[in-house]
Short mmCIF file of C-alpha atoms in Angstrom, two decimals:
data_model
loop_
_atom_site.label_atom_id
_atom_site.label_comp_id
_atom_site.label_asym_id
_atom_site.label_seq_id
_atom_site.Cartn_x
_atom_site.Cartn_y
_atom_site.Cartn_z
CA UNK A 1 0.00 0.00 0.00
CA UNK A 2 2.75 2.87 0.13
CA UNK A 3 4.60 3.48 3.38
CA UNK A 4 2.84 5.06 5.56
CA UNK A 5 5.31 7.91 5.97
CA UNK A 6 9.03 7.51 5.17
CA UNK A 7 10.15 6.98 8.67
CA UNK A 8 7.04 6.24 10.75
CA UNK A 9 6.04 9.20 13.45
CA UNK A 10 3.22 7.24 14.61
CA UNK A 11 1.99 7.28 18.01
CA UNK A 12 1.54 3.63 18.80
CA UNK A 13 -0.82 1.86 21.26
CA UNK A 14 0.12 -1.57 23.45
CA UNK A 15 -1.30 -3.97 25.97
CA UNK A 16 -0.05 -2.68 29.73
CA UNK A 17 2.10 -5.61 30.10
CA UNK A 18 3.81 -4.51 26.80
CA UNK A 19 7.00 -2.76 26.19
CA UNK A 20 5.92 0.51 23.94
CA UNK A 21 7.61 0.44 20.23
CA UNK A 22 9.11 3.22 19.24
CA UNK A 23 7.50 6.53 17.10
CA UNK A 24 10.44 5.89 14.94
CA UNK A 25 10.26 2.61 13.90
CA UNK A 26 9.69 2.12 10.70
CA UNK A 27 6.64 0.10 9.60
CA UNK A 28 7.90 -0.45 5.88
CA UNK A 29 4.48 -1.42 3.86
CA UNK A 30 4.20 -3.76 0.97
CA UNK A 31 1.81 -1.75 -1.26
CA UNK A 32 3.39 0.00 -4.60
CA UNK A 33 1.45 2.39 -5.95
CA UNK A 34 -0.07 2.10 -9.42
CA UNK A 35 -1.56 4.40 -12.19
CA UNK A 36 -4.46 6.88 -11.02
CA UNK A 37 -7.90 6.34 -11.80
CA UNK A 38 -10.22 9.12 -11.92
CA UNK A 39 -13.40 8.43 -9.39
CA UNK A 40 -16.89 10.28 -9.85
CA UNK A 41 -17.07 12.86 -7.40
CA UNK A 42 -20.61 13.56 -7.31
CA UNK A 43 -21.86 13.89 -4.18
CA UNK A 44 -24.67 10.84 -2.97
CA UNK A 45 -26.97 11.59 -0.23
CA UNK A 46 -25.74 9.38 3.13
CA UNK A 47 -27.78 7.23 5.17
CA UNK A 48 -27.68 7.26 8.70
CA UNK A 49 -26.74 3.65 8.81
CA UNK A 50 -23.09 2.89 7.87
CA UNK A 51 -21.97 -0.25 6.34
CA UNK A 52 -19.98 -2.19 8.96
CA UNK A 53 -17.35 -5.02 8.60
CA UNK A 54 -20.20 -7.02 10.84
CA UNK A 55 -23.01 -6.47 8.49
CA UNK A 56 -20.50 -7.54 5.57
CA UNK A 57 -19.66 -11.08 7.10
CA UNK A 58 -17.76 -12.35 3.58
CA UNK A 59 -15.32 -9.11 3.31
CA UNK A 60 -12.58 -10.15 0.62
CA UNK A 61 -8.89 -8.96 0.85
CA UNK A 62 -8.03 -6.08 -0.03
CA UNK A 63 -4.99 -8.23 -2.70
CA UNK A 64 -8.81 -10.40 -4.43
CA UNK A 65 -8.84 -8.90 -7.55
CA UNK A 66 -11.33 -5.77 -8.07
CA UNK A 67 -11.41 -5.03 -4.43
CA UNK A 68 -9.44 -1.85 -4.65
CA UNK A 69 -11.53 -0.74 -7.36
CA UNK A 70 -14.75 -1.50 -5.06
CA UNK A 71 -12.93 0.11 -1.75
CA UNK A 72 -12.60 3.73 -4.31
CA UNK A 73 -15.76 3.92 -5.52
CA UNK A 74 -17.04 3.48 -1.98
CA UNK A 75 -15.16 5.84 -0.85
CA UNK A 76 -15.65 8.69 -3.69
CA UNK A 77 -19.34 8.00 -3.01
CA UNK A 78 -19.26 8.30 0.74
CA UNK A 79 -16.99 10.92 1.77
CA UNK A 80 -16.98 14.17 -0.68
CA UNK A 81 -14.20 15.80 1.09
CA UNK A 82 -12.14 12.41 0.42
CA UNK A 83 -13.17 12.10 -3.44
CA UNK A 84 -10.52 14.98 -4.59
CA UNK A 85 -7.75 13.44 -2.48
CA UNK A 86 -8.57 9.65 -4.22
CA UNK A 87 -8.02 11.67 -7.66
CA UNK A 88 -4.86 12.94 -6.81
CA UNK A 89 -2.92 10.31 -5.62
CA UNK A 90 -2.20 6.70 -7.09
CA UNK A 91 -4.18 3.88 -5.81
CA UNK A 92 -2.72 1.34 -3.90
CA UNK A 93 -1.24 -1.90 -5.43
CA UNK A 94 -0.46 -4.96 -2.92
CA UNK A 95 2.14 -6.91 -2.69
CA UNK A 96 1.95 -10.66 -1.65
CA UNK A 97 2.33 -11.76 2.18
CA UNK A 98 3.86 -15.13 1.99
CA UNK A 99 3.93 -16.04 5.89
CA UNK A 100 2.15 -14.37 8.94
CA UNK A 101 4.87 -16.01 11.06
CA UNK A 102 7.52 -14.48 9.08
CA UNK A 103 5.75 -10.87 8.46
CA UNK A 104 5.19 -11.20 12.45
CA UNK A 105 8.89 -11.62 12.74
CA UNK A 106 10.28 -9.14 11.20
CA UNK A 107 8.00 -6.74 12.68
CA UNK A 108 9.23 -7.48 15.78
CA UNK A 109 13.10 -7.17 14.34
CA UNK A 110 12.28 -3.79 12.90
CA UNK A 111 11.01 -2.24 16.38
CA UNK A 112 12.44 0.57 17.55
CA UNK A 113 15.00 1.03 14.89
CA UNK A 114 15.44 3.62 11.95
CA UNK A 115 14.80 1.99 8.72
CA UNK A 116 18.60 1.11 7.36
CA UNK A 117 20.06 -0.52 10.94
CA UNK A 118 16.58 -2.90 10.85
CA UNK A 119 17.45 -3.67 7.32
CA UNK A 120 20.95 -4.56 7.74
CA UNK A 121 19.69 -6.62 11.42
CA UNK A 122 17.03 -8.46 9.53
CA UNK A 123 18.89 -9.51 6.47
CA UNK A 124 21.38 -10.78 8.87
CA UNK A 125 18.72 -12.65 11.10
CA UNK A 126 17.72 -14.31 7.43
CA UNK A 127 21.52 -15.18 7.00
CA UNK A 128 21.00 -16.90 10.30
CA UNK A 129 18.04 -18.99 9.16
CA UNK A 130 19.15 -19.90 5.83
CA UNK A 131 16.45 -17.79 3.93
CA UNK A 132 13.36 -16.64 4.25
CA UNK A 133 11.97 -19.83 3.55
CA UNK A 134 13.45 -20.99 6.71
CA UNK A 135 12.37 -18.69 8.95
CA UNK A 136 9.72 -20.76 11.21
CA UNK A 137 8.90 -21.36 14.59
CA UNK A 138 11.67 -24.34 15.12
CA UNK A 139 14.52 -22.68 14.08
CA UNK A 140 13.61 -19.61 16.10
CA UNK A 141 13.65 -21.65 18.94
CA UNK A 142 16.91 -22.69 17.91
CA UNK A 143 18.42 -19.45 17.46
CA UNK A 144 19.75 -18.59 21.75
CA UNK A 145 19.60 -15.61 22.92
CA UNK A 146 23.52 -15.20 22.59
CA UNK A 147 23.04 -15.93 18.74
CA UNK A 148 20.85 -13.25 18.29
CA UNK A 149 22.63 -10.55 19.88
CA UNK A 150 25.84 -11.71 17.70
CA UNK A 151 23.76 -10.16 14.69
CA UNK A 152 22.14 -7.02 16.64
CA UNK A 153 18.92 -8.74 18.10
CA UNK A 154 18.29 -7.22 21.71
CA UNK A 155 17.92 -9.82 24.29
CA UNK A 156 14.23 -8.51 24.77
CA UNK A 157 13.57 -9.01 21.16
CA UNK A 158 14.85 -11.95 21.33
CA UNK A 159 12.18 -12.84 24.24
CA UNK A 160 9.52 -11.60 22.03
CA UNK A 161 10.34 -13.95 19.33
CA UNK A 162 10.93 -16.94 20.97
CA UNK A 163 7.47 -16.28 22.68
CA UNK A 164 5.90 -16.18 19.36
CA UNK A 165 7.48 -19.04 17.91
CA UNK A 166 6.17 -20.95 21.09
CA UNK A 167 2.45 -19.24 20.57
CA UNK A 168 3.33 -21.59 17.28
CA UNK A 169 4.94 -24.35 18.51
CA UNK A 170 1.85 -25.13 21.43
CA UNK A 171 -1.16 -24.61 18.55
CA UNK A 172 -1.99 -21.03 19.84
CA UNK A 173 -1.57 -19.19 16.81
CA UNK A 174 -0.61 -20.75 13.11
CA UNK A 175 -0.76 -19.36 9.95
CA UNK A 176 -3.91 -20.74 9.10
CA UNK A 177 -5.78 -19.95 12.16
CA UNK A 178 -4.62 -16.20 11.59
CA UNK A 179 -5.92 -16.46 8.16
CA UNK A 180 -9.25 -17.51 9.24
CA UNK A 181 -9.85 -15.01 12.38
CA UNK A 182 -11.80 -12.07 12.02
CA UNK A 183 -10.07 -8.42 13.06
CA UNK A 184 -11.38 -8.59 16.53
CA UNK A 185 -9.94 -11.84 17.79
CA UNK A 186 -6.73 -11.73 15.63
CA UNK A 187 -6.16 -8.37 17.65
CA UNK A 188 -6.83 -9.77 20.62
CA UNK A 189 -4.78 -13.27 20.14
CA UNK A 190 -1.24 -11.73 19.03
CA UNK A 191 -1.76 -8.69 21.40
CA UNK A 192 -1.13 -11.67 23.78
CA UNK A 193 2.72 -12.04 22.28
CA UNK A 194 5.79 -9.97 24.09
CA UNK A 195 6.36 -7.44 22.42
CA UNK A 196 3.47 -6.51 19.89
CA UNK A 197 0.68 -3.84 20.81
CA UNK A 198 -2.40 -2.59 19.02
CA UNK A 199 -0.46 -0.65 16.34
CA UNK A 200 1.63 -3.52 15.31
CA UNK A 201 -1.18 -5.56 15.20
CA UNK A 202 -3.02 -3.00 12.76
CA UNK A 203 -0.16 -2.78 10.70
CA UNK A 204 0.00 -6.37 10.16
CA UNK A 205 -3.36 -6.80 9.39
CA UNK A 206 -3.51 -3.75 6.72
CA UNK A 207 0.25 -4.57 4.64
CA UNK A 208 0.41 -8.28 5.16
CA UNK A 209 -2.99 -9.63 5.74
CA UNK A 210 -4.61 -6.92 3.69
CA UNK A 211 -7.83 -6.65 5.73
CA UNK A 212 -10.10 -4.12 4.16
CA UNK A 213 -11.54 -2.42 7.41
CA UNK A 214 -8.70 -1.89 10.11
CA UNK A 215 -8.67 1.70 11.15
CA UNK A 216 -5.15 2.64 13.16
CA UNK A 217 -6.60 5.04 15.82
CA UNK A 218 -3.37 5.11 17.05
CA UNK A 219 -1.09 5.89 14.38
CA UNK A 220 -0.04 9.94 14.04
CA UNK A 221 0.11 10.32 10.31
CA UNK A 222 -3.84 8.68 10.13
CA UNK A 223 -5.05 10.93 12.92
CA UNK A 224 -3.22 14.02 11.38
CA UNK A 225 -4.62 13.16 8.00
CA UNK A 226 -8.07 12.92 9.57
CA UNK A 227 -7.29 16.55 11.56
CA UNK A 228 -5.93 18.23 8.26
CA UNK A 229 -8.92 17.12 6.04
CA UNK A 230 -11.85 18.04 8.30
CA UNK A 231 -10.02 20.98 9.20
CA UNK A 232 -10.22 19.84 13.14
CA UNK A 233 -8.67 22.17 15.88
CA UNK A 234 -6.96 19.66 17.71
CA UNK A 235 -5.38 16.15 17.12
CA UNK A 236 -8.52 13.58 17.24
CA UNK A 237 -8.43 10.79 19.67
CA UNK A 238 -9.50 7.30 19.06
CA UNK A 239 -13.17 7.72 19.62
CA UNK A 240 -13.67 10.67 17.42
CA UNK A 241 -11.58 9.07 14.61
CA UNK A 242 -13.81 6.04 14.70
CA UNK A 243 -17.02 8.12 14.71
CA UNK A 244 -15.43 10.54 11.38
CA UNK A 245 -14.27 7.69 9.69
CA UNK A 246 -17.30 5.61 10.34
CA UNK A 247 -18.41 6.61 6.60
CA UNK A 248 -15.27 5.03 5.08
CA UNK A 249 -16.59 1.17 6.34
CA UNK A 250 -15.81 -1.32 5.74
CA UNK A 251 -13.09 -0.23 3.64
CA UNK A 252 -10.90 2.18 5.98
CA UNK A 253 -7.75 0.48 5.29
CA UNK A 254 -7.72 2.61 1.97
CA UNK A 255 -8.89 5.82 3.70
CA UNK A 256 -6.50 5.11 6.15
CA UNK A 257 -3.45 4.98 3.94
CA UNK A 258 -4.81 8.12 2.00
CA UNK A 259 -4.42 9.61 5.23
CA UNK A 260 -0.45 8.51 5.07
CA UNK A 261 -0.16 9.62 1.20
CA UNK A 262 -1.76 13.52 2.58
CA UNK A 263 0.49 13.86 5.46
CA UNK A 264 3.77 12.56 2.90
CA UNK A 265 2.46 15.44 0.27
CA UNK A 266 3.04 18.01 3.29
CA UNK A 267 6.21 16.86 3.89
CA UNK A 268 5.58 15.12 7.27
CA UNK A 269 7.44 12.04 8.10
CA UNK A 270 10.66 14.06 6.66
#
């Protein structure tokens, strides 16, 4: 989908028990952007009643084919002020996410770092694990502590991944079962691993799982978006972001990183 600014200034959210990840890390997304398409702005008259990601029970990816298309007409239709900003900026393209274990990973590897130093870290860690195709639960578990700091792993990080490749190992999370939750319990399931809060967990589900609907109250360049293009007085907080951007449902993933693509046009995230 884009980045979501160069180097991330968002302000994240996290369980209590979690450590908080920093407002620098970078969360590097796997959209590209592709040629713009020209969306009807004429204005429809709303309903009272939003669509909601409950009322659509079958909600396809964001990566099925036509979906973007679908998620841009929606939201030309629904949200006037947001038509102009859909006509001036390229559309989303996805790229595919080939493991939730190993996107989950390499979140976790690219916490608190500025973009280059988790590159360099992470292509070591795959170094470590013969390839990406390597990287699973067992040889995570294989990897000490000691081995991981050789390369630049923290020994906390290293915690949190050995506590997700355990999640794995014992049947509480698997790459299928992630595949099959809906947003709610996902969120709730890996917000139960060291080391990844309520932002992560957005993140993962907008760049790798590509869930249409996932709103990141807590990220800084979505709630600045929101403030700069309804003109708000302050910085809005999680409940008044979900009640402006109740319109955009169930496709606020794509409002969302319209939100990032405004905030990179006025230079913030420089």
């Amino acid at each position: 989908m884009g980045k979501p600014i160069s180097r991330s200034h968002s302000l994240l959210l996290h369980k209590p028990s979690s450590p908080p990840l920093s407002t620098t890390s970078s969360s590097k997304i796997s959209f590209q952007s592709r040629k713009i398409r020209k969306l009807s702005t004429n204005k429809t008259t709303s309903t009272t009643t939003a669509i909601t990601s409950t009322s659509i029970p079958h909600l396809k990816p964001l990566s099925h084919k036509g979906e973007i298309e679908l998620a841009l007409d929606h939201l030309s239709k629904s949200d006037p002020l947001l038509a102009p900003l859909l006509n001036s900026h390229e559309p989303p393209a996805l790229n595919p996410c080939t493991s939730p274990f190993l996107s989950l990973t390499k979140s976790i590897l690219f916490q608190q770092l500025a973009t280059n130093a988790a590159k360099s870290i992470y292509t070591r860690f795959l170094t470590l694990c013969c390839g990406e195709s390597q990287v699973n639960p067992d040889t995570v578990l294989s990897l000490t502590a000691q081995k991981l700091r050789e390369i630049g792993v923290s020994g906390r990080k290293a915690s949190y991944l050995h506590d997700l490749a355990e999640k794995y190992q014992n049947g509480s999370l698997s790459d299928a079962s992630i595949l099959e939750m809906d947003d709610d319990m996902l969120l709730n399931r890996l917000t139960e691993v060291k080391g990844i809060g309520v932002w992560s967990v957005h993140m993962f589900m907008l760049f790798s799982l590509h869930r249409p609907d996932v709103l990141p109250v807590g990220d800084l360049g979505v709630r600045k978006g929101v403030q700069s293009l309804y003109r708000l007085k302050d910085l809005p907080q999680a409940l008044e972001m979900e009640q402006i951007c109740e319109k955009w449902k169930p496709y606020r993933s794509v409002g969302s990183w319209y939100m990032w693509r405004l905030m990179e046009a006025k230079g913030f995230g420089e």
